[in-house]
Short mmCIF file of C-alpha atoms in Angstrom, two decimals:
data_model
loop_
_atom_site.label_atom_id
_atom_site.label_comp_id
_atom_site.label_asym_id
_atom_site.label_seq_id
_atom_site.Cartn_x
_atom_site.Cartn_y
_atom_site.Cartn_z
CA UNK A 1 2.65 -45.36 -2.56
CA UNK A 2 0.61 -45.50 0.24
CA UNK A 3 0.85 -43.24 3.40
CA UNK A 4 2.44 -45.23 6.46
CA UNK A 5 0.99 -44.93 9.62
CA UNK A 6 2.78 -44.43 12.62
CA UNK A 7 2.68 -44.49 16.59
CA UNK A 8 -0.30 -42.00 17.34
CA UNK A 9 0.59 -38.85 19.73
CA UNK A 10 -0.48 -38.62 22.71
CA UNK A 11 -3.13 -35.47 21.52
CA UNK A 12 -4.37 -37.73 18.65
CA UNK A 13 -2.33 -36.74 16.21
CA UNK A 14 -0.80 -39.21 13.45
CA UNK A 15 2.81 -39.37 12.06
CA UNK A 16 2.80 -40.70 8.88
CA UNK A 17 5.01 -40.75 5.87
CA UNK A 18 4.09 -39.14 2.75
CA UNK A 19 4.83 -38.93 -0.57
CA UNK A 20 6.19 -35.38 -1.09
CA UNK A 21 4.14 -35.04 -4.74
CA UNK A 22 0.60 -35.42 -2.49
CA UNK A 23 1.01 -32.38 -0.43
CA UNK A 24 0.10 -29.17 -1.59
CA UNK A 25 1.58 -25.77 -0.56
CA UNK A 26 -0.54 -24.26 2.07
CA UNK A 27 -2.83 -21.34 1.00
CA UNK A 28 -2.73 -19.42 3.93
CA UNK A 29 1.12 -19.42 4.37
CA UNK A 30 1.99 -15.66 5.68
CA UNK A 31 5.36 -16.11 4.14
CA UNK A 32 5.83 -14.54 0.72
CA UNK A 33 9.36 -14.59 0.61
CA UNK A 34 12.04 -17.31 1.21
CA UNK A 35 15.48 -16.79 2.20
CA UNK A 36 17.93 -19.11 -0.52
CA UNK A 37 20.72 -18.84 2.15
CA UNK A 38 18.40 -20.29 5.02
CA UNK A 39 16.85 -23.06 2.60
CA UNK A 40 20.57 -24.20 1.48
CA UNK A 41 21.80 -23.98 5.23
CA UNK A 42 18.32 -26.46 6.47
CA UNK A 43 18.43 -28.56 3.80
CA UNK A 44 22.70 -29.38 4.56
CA UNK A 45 21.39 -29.99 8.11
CA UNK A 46 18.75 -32.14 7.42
CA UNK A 47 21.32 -34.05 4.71
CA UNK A 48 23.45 -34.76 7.91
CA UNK A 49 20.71 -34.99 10.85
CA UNK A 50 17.59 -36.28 9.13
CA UNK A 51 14.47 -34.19 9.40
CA UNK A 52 13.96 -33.60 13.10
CA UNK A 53 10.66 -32.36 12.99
CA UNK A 54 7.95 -33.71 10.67
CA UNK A 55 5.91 -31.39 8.53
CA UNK A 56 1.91 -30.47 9.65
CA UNK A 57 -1.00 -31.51 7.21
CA UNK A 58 -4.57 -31.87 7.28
CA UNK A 59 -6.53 -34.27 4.76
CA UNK A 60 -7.55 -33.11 1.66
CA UNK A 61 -9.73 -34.27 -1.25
CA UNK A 62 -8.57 -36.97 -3.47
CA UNK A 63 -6.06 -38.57 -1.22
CA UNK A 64 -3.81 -35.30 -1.09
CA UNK A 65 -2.84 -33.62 1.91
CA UNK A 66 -2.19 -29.49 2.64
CA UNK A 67 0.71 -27.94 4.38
CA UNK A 68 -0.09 -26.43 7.27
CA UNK A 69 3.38 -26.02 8.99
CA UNK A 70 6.89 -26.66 8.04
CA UNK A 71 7.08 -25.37 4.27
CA UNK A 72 10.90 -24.63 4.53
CA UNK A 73 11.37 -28.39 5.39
CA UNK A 74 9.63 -29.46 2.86
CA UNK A 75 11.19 -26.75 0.60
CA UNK A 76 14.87 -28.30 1.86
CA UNK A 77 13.75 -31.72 1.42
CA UNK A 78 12.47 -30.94 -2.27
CA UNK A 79 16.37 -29.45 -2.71
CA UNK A 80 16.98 -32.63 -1.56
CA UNK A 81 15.11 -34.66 -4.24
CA UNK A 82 13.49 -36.23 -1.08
CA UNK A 83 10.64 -38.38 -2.20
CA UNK A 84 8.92 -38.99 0.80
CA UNK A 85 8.76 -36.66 4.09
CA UNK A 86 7.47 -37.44 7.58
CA UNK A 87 4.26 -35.23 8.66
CA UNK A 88 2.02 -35.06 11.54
CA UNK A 89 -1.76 -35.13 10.30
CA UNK A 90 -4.25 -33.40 11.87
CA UNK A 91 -8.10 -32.53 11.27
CA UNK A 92 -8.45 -28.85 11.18
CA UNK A 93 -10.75 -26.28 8.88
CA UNK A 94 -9.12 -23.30 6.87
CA UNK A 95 -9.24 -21.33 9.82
CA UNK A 96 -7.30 -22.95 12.14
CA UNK A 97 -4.86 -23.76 9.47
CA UNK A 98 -4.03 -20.71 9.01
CA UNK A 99 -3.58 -19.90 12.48
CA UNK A 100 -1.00 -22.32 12.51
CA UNK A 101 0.74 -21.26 9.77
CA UNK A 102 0.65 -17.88 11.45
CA UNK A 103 1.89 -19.24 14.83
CA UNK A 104 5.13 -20.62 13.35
CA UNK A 105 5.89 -18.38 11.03
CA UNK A 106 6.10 -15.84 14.51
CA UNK A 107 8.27 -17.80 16.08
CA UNK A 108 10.67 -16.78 13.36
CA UNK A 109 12.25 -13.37 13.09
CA UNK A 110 12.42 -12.83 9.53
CA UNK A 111 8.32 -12.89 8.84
CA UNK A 112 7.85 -9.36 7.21
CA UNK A 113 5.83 -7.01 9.20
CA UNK A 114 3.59 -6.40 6.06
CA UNK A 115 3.19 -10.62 5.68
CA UNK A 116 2.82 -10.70 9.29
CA UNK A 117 -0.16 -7.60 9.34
CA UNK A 118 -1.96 -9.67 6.17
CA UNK A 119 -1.77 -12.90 7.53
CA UNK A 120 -3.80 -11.10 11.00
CA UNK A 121 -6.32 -10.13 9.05
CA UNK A 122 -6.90 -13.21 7.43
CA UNK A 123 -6.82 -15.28 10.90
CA UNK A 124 -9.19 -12.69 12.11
CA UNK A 125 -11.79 -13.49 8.82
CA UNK A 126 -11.45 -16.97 8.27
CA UNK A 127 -11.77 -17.51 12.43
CA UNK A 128 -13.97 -14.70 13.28
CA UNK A 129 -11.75 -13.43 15.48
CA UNK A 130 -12.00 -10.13 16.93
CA UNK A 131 -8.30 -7.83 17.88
CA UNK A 132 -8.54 -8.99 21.21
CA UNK A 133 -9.67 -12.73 20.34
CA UNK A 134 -6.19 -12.87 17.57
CA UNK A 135 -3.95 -11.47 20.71
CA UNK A 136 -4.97 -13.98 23.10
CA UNK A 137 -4.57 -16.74 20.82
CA UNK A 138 -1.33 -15.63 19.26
CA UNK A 139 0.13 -14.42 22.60
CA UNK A 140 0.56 -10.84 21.72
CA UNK A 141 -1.16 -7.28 22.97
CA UNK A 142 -4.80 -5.76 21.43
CA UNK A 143 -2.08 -2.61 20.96
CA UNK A 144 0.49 -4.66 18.98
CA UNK A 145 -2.45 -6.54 16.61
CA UNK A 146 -3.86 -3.14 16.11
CA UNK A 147 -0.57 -1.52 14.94
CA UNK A 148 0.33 -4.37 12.62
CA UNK A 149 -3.33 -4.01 10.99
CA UNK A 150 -3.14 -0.31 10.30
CA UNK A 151 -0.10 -0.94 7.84
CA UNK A 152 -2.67 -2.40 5.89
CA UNK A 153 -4.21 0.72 5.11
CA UNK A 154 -1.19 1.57 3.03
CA UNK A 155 -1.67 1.22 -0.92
CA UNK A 156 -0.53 -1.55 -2.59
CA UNK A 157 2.18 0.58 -4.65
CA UNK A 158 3.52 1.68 -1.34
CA UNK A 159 3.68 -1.17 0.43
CA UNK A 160 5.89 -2.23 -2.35
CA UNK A 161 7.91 0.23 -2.11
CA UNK A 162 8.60 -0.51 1.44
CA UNK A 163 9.59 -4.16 0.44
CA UNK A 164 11.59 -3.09 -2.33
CA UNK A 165 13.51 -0.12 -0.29
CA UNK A 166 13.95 -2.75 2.63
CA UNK A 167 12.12 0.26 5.13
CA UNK A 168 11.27 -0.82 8.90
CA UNK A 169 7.64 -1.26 10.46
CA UNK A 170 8.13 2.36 12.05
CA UNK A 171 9.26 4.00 8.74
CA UNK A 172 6.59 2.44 7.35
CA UNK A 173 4.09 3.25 10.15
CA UNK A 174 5.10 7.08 10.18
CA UNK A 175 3.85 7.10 5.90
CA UNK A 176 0.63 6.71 7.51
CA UNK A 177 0.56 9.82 8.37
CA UNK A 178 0.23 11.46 4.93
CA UNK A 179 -2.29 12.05 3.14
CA UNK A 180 -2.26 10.14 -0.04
CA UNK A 181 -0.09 7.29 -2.21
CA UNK A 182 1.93 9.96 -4.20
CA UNK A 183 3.40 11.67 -1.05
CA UNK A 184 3.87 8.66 0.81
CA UNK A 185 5.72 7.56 -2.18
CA UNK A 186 7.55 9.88 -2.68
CA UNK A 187 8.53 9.68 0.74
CA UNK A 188 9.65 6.43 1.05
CA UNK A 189 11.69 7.11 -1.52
CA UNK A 190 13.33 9.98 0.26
CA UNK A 191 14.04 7.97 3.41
CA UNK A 192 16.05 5.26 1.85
CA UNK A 193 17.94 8.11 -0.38
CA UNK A 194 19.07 9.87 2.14
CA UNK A 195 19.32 6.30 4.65
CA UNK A 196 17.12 8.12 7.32
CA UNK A 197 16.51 6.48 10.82
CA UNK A 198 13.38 5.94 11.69
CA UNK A 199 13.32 8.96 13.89
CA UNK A 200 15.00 11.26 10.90
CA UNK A 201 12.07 9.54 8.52
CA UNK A 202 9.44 10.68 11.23
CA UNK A 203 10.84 14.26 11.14
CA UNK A 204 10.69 14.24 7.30
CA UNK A 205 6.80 13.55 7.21
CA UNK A 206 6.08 16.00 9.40
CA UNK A 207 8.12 18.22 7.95
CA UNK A 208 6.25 17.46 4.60
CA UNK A 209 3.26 18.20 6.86
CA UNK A 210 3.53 21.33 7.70
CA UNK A 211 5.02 22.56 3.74
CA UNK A 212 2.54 24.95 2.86
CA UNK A 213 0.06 23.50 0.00
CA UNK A 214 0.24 25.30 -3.46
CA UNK A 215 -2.98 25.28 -4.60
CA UNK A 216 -3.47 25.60 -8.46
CA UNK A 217 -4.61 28.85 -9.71
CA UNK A 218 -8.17 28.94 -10.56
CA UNK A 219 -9.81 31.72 -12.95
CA UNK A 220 -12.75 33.21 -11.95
CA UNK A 221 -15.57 33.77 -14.08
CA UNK A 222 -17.49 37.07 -12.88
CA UNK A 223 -20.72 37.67 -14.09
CA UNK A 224 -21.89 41.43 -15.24
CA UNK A 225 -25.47 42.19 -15.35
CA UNK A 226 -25.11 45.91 -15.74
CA UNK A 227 -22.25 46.71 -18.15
CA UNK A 228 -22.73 50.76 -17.97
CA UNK A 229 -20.63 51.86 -15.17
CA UNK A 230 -17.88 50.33 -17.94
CA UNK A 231 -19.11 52.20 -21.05
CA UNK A 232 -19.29 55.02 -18.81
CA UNK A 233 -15.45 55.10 -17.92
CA UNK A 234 -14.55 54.47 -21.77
CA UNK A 235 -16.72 57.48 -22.88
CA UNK A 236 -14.82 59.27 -19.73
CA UNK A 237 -11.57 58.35 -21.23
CA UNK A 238 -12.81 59.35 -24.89
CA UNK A 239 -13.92 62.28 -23.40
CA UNK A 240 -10.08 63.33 -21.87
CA UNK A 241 -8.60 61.95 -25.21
CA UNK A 242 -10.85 65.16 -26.99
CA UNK A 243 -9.92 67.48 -24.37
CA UNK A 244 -6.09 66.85 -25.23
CA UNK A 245 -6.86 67.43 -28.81
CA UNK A 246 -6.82 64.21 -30.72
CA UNK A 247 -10.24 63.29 -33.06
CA UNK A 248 -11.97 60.80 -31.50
CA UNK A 249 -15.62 58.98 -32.07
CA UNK A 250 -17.44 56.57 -29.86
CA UNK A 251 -19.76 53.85 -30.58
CA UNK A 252 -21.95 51.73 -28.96
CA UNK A 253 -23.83 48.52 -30.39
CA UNK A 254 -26.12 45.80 -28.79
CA UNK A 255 -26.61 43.28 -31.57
CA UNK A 256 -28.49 40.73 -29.26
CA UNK A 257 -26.81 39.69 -25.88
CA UNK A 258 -23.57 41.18 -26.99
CA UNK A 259 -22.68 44.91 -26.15
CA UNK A 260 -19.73 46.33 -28.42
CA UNK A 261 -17.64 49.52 -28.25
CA UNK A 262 -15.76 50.92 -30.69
CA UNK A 263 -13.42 53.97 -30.32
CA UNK A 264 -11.98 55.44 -33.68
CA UNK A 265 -8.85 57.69 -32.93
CA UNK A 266 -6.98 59.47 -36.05
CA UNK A 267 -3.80 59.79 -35.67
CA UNK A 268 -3.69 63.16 -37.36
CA UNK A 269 -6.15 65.72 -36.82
CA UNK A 270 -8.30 66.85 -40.17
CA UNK A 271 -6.91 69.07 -42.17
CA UNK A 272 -8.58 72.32 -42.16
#
């Protein structure tokens, strides 16, 4: 089947109708998790209105076309066993699809922080786009970009941790502050035990702060270059052992670098 053409948009844009099996699934998509409930609910509305908004595609090679915007209508329409979907084709590069993507995926509520921090940074790559440059074009704050980014610095076992324990941006944001994966674990772990706020799960960090640090014990190795001031208390105690009346005998051998002592002590005296 061949794509129909439509009326042209004003901005140059085409409307045309696809075949649903040519468009791929958009590689830059921020969204890494879809909602069942939501997919169910658009695709009944779309059953009963029609799709009132067509999907967003650019060329590809080979007659295909990639998803820029709209993958829960095509998700609904798929539910559907839609064959064919309308879409608005565009000529963009990687870059600006992904910007897109970005740009309607905000306009939603339920974009993860943690998809919405990765999906910055790779807006900011694949357009050379400087903090300031992303903010302007998504219409957000240098301050906000810059928060979302530094939950990247966050291992990838923790951030799924903070997936999987359903914590908030600021829970998340106040791990940060620790100094490595296994307390920030163990952390997040602690906050959704005990169902902290995100002002009781600030509290806990810094209370995990300022726990003094057991440090392992470490044995110290002391090296003796003159070993007489030692023999010298052993013949002192030898020496006392005598006065008190017990037999005692003291030896002293250096067979190479070793230096050996021996102290025989009878447990009876001679008899005379």
């Amino acid at each position: 089947m061949q794509p129909n053409a439509r009326t042209p948009r004003k901005n140059g844009r085409t409307i045309l109708r696809l075949p649903i099996h040519l468009i791929e699934r958009n590689p830059y998509q921020p969204r890494t998790a879809f909602n069942d409930e939501a997919d169910e609910a658009l695709a009944i509305s779309i059953a009963n209105l029609g799709l009132l908004q067509p999907v967003t595609v650019r060329p590809a090679a080979d007659g295909r076309y990639v998803l820029i915007a709209g993958e829960r209508r095509l998700r609904a329409c798929l539910r559907l066993g839609m064959t064919t979907i309308e879409a608005t084709l565009t000529e963009t590069g990687e870059g600006e699809s992904a910007l897109l993507a970005l740009v309607e995926n905000l306009q939603r509520e339920d974009l993860h922080f943690l998809d919405e921090a990765a999906a910055y940074a790779r807006v900011m790559r694949l357009c050379g786009l400087s903090q300031e440059g992303l903010a302007a074009r998504i219409g957000k704050t240098q301050g906000a970009v810059a928060n979302k980014l530094r939950l990247l610095r966050l291992e990838e076992s923790v951030r799924a941790d903070v997936r999987r324990l359903h914590l908030s941006e600021r829970q998340a944001r106040a791990l940060l502050k620790l100094p490595n994966a296994s307390q920030r674990r163990e952390a997040a772990a602690t906050m959704a035990q005990r169902e902290l706020t995100a002002l009781k799960s600030e509290e806990l960090v810094t209370q995990m702060l300022s726990a003094p640090q057991t440090q392992p014990h470490r044995r110290m190795l002391v090296m003796v270059r003159d070993y007489r001031p030692y023999v010298n208390a052993i013949r002192d105690i030898a020496r006392r052992m005598q006065q008190d009346g017990l037999s005692v005998e003291m030896e002293t051998e250096q067979p190479g670098a070793e230096l050996v002592v021996k102290l025989r002590v009878r447990r009876h005296p001679p008899s005379s």
